mmCIF file of C-alpha atoms in Angstrom:
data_model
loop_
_atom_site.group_PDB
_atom_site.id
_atom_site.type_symbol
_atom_site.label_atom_id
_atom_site.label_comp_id
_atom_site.label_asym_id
_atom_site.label_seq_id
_atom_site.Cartn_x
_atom_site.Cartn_y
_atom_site.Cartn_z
ATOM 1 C CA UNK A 35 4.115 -25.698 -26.869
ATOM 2 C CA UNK A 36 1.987 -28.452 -25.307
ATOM 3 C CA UNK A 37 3.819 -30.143 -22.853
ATOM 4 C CA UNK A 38 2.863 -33.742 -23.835
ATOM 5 C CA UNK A 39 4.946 -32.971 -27.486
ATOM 6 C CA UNK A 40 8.350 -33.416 -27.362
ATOM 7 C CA UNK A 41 11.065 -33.257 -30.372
ATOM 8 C CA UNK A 42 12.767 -36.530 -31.182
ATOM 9 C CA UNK A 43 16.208 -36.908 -28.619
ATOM 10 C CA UNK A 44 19.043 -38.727 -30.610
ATOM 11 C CA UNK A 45 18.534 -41.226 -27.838
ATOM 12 C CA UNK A 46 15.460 -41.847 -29.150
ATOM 13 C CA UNK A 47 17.397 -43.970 -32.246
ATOM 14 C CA UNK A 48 18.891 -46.154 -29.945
ATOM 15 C CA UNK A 49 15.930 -49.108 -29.693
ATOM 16 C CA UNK A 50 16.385 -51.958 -27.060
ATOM 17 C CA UNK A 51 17.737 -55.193 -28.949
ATOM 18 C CA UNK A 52 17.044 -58.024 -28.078
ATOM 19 C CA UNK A 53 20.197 -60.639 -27.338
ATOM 20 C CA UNK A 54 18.211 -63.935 -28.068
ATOM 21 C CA UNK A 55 20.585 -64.135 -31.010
ATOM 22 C CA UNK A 56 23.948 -62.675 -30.905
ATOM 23 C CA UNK A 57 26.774 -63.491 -33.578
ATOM 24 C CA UNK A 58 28.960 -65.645 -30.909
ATOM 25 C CA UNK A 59 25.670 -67.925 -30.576
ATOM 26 C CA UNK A 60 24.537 -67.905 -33.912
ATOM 27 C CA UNK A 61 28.269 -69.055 -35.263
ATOM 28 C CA UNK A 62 29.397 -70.913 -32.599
ATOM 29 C CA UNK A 63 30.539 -74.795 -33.421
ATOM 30 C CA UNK A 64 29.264 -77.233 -31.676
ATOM 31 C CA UNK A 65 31.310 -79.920 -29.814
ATOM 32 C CA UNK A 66 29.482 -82.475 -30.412
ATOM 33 C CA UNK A 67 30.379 -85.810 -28.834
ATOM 34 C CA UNK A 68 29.743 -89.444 -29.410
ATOM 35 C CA UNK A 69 26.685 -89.309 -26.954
ATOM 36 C CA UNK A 70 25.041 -86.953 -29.346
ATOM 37 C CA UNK A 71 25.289 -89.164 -32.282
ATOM 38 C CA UNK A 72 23.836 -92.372 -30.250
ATOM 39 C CA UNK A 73 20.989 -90.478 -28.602
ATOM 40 C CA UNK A 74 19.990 -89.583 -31.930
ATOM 41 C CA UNK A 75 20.410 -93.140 -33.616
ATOM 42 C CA UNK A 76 19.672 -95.053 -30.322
ATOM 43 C CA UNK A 77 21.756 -97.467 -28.302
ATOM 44 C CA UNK A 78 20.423 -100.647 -30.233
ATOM 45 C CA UNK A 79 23.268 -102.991 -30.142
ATOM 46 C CA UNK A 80 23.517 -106.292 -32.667
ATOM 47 C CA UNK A 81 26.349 -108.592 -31.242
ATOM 48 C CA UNK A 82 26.703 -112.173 -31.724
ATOM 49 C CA UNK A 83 28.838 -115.181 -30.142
ATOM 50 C CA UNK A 84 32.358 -116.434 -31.065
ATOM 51 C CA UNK A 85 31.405 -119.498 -31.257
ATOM 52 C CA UNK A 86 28.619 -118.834 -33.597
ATOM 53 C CA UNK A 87 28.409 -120.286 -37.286
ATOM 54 C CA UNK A 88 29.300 -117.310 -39.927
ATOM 55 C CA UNK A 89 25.939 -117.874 -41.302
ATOM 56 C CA UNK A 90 23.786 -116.446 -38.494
ATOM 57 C CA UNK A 91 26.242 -113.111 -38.502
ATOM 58 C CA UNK A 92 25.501 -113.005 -42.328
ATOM 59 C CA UNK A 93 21.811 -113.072 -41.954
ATOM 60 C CA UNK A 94 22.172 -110.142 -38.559
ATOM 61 C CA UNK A 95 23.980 -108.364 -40.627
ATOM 62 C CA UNK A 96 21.360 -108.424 -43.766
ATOM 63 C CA UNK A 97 18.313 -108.734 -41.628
ATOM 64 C CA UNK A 98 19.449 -105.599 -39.718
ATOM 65 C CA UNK A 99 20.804 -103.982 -42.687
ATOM 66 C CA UNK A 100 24.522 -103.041 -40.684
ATOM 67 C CA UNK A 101 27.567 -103.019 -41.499
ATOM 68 C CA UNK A 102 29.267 -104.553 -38.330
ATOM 69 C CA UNK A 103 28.688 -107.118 -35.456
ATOM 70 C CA UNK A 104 30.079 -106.645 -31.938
ATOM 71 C CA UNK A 105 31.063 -109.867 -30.733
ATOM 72 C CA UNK A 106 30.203 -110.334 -27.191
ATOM 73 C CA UNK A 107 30.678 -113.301 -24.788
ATOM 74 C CA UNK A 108 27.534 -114.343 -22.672
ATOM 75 C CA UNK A 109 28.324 -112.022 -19.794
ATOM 76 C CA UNK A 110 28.089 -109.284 -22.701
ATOM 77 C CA UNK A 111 31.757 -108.825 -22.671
ATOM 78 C CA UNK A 112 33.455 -107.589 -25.927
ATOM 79 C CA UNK A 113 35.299 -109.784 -27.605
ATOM 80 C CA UNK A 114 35.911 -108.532 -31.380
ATOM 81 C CA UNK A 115 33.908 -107.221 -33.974
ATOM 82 C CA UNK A 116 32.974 -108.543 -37.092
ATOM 83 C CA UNK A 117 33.102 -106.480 -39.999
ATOM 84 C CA UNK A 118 31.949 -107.221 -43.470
ATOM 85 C CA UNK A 119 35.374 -106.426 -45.000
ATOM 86 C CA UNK A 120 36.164 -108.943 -42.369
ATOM 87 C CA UNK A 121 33.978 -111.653 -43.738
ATOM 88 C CA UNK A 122 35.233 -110.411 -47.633
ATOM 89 C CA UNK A 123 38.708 -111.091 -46.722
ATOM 90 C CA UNK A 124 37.757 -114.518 -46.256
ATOM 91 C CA UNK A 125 35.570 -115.595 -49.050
ATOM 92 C CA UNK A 126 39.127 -114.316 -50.874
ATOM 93 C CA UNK A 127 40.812 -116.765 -48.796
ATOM 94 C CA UNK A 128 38.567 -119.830 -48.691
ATOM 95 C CA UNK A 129 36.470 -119.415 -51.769
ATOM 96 C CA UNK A 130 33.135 -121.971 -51.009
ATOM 97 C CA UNK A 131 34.167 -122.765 -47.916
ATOM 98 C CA UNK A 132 33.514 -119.709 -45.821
ATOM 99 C CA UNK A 133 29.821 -119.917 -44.254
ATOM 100 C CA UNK A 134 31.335 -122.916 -42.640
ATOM 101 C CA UNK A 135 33.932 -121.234 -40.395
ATOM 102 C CA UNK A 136 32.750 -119.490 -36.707
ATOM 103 C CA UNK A 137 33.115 -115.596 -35.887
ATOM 104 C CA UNK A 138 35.733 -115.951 -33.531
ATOM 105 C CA UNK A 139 37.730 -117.386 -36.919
ATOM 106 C CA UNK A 140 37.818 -114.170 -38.919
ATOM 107 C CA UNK A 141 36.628 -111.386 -36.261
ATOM 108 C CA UNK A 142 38.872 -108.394 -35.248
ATOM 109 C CA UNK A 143 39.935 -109.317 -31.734
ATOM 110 C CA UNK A 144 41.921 -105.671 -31.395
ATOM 111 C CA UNK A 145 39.430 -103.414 -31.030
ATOM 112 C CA UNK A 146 39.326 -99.574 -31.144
ATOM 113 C CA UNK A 147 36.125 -98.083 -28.654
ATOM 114 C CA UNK A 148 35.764 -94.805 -27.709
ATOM 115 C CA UNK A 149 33.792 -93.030 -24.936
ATOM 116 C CA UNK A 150 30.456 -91.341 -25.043
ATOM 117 C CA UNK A 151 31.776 -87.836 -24.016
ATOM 118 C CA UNK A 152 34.641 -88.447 -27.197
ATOM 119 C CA UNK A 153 34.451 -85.348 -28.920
ATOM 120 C CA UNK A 154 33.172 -86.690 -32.824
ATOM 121 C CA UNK A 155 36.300 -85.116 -34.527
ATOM 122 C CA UNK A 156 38.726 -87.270 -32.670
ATOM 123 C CA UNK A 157 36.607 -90.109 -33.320
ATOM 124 C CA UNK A 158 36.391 -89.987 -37.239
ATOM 125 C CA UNK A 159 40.215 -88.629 -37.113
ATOM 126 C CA UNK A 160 41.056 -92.294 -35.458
ATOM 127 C CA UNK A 161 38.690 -93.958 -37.628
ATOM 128 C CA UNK A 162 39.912 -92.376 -40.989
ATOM 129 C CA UNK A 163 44.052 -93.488 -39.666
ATOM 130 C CA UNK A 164 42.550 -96.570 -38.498
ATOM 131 C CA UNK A 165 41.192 -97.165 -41.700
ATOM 132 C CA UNK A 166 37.980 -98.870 -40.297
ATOM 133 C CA UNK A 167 34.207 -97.531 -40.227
ATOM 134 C CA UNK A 168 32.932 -98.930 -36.937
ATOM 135 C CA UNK A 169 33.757 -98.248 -33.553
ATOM 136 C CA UNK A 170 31.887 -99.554 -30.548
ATOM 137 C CA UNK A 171 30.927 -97.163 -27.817
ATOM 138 C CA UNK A 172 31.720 -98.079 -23.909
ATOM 139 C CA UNK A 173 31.751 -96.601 -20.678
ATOM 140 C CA UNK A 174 32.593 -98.123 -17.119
ATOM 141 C CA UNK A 175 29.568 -100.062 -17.243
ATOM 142 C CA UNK A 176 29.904 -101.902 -20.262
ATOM 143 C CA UNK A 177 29.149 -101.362 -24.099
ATOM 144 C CA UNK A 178 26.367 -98.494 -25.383
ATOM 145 C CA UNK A 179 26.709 -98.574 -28.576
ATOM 146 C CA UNK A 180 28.545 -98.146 -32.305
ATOM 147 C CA UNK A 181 29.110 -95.580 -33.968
ATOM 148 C CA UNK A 182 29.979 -95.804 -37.809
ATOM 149 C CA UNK A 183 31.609 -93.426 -39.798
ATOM 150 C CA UNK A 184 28.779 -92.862 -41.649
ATOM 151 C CA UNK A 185 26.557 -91.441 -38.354
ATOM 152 C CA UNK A 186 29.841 -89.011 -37.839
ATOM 153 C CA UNK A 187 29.620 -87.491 -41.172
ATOM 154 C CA UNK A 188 25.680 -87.364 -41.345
ATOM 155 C CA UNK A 189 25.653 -85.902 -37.907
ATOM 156 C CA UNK A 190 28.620 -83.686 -38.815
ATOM 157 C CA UNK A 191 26.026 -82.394 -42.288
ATOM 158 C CA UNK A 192 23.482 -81.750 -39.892
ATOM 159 C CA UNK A 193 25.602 -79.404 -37.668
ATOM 160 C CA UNK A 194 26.443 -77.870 -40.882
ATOM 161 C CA UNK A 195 23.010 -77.182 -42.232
ATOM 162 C CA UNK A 196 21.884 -76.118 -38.585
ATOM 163 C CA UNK A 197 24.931 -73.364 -38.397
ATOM 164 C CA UNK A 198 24.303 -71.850 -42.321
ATOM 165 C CA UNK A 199 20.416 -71.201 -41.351
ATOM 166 C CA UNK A 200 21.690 -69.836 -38.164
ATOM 167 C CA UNK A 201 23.836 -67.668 -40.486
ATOM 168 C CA UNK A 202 21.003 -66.807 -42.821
ATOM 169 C CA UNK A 203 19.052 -65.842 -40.046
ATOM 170 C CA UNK A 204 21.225 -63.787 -38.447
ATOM 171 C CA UNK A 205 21.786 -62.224 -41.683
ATOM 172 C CA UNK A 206 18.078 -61.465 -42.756
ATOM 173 C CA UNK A 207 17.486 -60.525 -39.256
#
């Protein structure tokens, strides 16, 4: 027998995988935090003054097509936030007469922020009891962001479209 043949070994079945993927990667859940939602919407921030006229925090609000003002003093301080349902509320109250009344007259003084390492669960779990849909973001050094409830359940899809093509993937090989 030439000595450069050799018969298949059983070792021979054993190939070399490769561990680019393994199932604890590929199905793995995220914990995603607050951060991760604002780097991927930005940190634009639309705030206006307490002592500004309700009209100018309607037209922020449709100009920049949000849902929710942060009210800020002029050192950029929080001071409330200013939520549509806030601003509905009072056109029940004052029927006519509301575009004449200030911010600081119907804005949410109590507040609920979170931080940017927040894991997102908590965050829509406080939202959902809270029963609100914005929640500014701040850190040590001052305000970063919002976050709505909205970008917690789109980011949230994402994840979950991200995980079942991991899935398929791992499955198709």
């Amino acid at each position: 027998m030439p000595e450069s043949y050799r018969p298949p070994l059983r070792k021979d079945d054993k190939s070399e995988q490769s561990h680019s993927q393994t199932t604890q990667s590929n199905i793995s859940v995220m914990k995603a935090t607050v951060q991760d939602v604002l780097d991927r919407k930005g940190g634009k921030l639309i705030s206006v003054r307490p002592q500004d006229g309700l009209q100018v925090a309607v037209e922020a609000l449709r100009d920049n097509r949000i849902g929710a003002l942060v009210v800020t003093d002029a050192n950029g301080a929080l001071q409330g936030i200013l939520s549509e349902r806030d601003i509905v509320r009072k056109l029940a109250d004052a029927p006519g007469r509301t575009l004449g009344h200030n911010v600081e007259d119907i804005m949410t003084s109590k507040v609920e922020l979170c931080k940017p390492d927040e894991l997102l669960v908590s965050v829509l779990r406080r939202m959902t009891e809270g029963r609100f849909r914005h929640m500014p973001v701040a850190d040590d050094s001052g305000l970063l962001g919002i976050v709505t409830i909205g970008d917690v359940v789109s980011h949230r899809l994402n994840e979950l479209e991200h995980e079942a093509l991991q899935l398929k993937q791992l499955i198709v090989g």
